[in-house]
mmCIF file of C-alpha atoms in Angstrom:
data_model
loop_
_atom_site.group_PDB
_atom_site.id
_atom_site.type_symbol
_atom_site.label_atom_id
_atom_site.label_comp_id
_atom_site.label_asym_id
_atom_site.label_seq_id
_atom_site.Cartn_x
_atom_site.Cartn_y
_atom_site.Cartn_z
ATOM 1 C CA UNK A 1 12.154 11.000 -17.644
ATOM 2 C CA UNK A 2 8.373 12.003 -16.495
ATOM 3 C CA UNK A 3 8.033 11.669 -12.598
ATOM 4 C CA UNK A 4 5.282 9.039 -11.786
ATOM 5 C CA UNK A 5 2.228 10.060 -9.264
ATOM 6 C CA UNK A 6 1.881 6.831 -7.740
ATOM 7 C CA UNK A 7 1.003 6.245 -3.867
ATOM 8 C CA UNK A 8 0.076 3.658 -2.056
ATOM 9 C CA UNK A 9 -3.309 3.344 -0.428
ATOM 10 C CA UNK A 10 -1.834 4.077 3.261
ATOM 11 C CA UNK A 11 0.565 7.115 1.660
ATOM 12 C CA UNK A 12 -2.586 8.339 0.333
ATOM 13 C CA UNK A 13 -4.618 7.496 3.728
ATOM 14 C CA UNK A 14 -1.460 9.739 5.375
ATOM 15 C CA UNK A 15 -1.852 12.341 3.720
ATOM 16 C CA UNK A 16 -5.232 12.300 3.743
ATOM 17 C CA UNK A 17 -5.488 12.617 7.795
ATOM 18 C CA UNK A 18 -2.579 15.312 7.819
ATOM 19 C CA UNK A 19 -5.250 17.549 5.725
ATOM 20 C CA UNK A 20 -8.268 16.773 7.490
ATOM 21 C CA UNK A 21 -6.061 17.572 10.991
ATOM 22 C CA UNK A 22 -4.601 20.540 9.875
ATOM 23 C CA UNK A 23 -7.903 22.073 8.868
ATOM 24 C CA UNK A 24 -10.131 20.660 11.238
ATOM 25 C CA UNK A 25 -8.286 20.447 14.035
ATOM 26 C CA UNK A 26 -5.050 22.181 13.875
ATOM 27 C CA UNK A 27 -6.074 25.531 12.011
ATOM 28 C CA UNK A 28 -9.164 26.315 14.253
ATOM 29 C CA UNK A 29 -6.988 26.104 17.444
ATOM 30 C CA UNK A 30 -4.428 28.771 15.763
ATOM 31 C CA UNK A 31 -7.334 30.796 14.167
ATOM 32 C CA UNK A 32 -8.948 31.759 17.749
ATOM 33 C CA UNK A 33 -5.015 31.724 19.146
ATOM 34 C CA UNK A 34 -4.561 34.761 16.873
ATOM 35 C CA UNK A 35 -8.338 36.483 17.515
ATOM 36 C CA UNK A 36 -7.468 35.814 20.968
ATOM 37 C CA UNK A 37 -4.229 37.767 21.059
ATOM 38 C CA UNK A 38 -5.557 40.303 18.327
ATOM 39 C CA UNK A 39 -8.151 41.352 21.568
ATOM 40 C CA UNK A 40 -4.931 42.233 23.707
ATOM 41 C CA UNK A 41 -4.381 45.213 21.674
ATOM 42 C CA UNK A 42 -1.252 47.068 19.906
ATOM 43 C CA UNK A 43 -0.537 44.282 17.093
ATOM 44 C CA UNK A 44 2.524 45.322 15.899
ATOM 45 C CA UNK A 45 4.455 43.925 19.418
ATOM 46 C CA UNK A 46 2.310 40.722 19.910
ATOM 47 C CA UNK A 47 4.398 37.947 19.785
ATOM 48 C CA UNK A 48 1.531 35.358 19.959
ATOM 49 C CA UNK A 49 -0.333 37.440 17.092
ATOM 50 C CA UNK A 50 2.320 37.277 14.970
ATOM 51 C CA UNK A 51 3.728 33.768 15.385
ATOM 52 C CA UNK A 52 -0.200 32.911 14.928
ATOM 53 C CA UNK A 53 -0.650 34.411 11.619
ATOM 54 C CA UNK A 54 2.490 33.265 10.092
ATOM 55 C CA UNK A 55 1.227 29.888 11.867
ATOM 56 C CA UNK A 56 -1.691 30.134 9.766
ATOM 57 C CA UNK A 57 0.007 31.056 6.278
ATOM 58 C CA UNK A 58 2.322 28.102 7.166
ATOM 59 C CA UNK A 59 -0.728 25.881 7.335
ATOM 60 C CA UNK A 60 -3.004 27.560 4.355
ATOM 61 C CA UNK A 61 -0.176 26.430 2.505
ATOM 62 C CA UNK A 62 -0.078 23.307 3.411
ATOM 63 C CA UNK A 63 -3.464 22.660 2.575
ATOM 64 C CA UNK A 64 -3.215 24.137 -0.704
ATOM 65 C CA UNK A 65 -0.746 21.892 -1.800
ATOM 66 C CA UNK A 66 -2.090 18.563 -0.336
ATOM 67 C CA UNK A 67 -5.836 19.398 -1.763
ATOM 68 C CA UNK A 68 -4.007 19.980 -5.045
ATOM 69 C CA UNK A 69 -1.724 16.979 -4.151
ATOM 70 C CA UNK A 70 -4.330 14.858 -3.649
ATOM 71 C CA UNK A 71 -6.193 15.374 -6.836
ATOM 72 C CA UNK A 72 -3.514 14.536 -8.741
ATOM 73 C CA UNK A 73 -2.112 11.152 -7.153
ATOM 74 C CA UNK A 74 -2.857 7.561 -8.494
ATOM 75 C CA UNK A 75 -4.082 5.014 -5.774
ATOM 76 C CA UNK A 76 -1.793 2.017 -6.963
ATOM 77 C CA UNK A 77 -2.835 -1.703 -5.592
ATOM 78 C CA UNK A 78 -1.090 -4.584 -5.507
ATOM 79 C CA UNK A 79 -2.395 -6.797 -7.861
ATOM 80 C CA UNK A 80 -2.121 -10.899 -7.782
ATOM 81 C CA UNK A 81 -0.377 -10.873 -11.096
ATOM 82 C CA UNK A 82 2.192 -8.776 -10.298
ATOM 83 C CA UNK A 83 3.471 -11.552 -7.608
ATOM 84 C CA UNK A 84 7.405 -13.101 -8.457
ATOM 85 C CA UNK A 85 8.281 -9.471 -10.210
ATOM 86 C CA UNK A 86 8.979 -6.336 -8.976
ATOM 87 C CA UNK A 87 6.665 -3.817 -9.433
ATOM 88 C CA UNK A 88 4.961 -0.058 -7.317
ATOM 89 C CA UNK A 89 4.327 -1.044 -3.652
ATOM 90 C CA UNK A 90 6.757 -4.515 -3.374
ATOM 91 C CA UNK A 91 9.321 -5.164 -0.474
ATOM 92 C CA UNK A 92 12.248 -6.006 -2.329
ATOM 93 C CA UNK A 93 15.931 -8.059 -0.700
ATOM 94 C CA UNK A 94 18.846 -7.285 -2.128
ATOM 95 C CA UNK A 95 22.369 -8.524 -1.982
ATOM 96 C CA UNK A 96 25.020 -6.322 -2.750
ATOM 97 C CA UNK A 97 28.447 -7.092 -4.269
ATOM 98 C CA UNK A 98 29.731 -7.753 -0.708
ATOM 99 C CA UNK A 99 27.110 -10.073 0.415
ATOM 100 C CA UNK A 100 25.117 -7.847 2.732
ATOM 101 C CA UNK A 101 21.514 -7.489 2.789
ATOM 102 C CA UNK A 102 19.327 -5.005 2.198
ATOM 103 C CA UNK A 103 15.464 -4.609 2.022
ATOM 104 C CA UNK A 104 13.339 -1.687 0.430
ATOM 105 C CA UNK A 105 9.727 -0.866 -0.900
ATOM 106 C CA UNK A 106 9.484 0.849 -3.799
ATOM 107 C CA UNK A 107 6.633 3.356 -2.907
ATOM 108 C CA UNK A 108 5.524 6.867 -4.365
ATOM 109 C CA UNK A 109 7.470 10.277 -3.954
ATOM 110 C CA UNK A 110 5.532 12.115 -1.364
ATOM 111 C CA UNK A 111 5.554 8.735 0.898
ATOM 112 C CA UNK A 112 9.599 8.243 0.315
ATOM 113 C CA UNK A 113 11.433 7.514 3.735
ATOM 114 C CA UNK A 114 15.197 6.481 4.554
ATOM 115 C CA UNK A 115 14.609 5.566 8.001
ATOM 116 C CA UNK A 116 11.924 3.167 6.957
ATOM 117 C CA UNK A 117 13.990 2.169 3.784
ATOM 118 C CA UNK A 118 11.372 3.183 1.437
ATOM 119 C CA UNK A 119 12.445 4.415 -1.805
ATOM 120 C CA UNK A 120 10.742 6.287 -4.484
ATOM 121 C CA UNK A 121 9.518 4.827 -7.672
ATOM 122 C CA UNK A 122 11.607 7.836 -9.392
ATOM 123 C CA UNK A 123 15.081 6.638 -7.441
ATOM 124 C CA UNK A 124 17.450 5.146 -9.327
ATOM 125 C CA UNK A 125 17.278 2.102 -7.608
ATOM 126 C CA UNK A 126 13.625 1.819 -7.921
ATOM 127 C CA UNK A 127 13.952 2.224 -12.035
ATOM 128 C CA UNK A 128 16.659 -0.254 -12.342
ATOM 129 C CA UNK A 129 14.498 -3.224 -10.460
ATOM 130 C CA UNK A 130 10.778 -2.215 -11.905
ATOM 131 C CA UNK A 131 9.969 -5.238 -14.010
ATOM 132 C CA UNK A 132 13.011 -7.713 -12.771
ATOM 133 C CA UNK A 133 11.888 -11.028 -11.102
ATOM 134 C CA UNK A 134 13.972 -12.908 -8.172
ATOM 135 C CA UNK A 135 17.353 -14.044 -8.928
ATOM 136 C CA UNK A 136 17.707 -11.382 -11.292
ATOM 137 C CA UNK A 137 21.061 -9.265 -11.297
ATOM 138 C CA UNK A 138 20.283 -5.762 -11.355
ATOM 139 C CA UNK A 139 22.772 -2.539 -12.115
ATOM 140 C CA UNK A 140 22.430 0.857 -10.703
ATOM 141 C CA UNK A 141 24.510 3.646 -11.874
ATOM 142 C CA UNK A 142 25.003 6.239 -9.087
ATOM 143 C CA UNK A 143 27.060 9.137 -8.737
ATOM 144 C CA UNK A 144 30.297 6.683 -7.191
ATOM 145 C CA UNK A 145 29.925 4.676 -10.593
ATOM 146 C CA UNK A 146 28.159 1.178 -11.350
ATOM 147 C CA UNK A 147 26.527 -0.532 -8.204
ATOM 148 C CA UNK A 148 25.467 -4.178 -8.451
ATOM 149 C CA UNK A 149 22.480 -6.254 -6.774
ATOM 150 C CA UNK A 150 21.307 -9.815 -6.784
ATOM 151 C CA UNK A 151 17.517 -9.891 -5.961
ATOM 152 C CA UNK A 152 16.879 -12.869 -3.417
ATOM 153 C CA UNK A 153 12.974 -11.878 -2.379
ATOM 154 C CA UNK A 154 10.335 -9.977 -3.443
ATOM 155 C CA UNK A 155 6.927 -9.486 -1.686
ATOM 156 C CA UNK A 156 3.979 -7.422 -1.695
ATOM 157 C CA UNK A 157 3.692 -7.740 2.275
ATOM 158 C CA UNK A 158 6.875 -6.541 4.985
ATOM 159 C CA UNK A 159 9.930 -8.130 4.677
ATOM 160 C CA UNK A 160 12.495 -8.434 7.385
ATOM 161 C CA UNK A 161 16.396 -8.253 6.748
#
């Protein structure tokens, strides 16, 4: 199954201002920490000169990866026609086999987030309701065997539980 490069504009927008702050803002602050502590001398028992450069491979890296990150994502919209099915970017409620609730946006794998109940287009979850309208039964096969939902809302702005 390919992995899909979708984001949504404000995933994109995220990651966006992480790269601009870590090279405009975060990496010159590190760059003169480390000249700074290079001027104190013997190198090889700095603390702040080492710390500093791995500090700055830790964020060279970073930037390498969301520049090349970047290039490759697809801004996805919501469209108008996508409104009454379940599609990238929708707030979808869900009602489990015991009756209890549960709300998630479908969103792209670099924006994915638990907390926030955000789940990524490549999740199982997120397959088995792509497509699949309201009052729609859905199955998800996990690892602990078949799970089933009812879908009672879908929307392409916040939902609340």
């Amino acid at each position: 199954m390919q992995k899909a490069n979708y984001i949504t504009r404000e995933g994109y927008l995220a990651l966006d201002r992480e790269l601009k702050y870590l090279w405009k803002e975060e990496r010159p602050k590190v760059t003169q920490a480390v000249s700074d502590a290079a001027a104190l001398g013997d190198r090889s028992e700095n603390a702040e000169y080492i710390y500093g450069k791995r500090r700055l491979r830790e964020i060279d890296r970073r930037v390498r990866f969301l520049t090349k990150r970047l290039e490759s994502l697809t801004i996805i919209d919501p469209d108008p026609r996508q409104e009454g099915k379940v599609f990238f970017g929708a707030w979808i409620k869900l009602e489990d086999e015991n009756g209890n609730l549960h709300v998630y946006r479908i969103v792209g794998a670099d924006e994915f987030n638990p907390k926030k109940n955000w789940i990524s287009i490549n999740s199982p979850v997120a397959r088995a309701l792509i497509g699949h309208k309201v009052d729609d039964e859905i199955t998800v096969i996990t690892p602990n065997g078949k799970m089933f939902y009812y879908i009672v809302e879908i929307s392409y702005t916040k939902l609340e539980v």
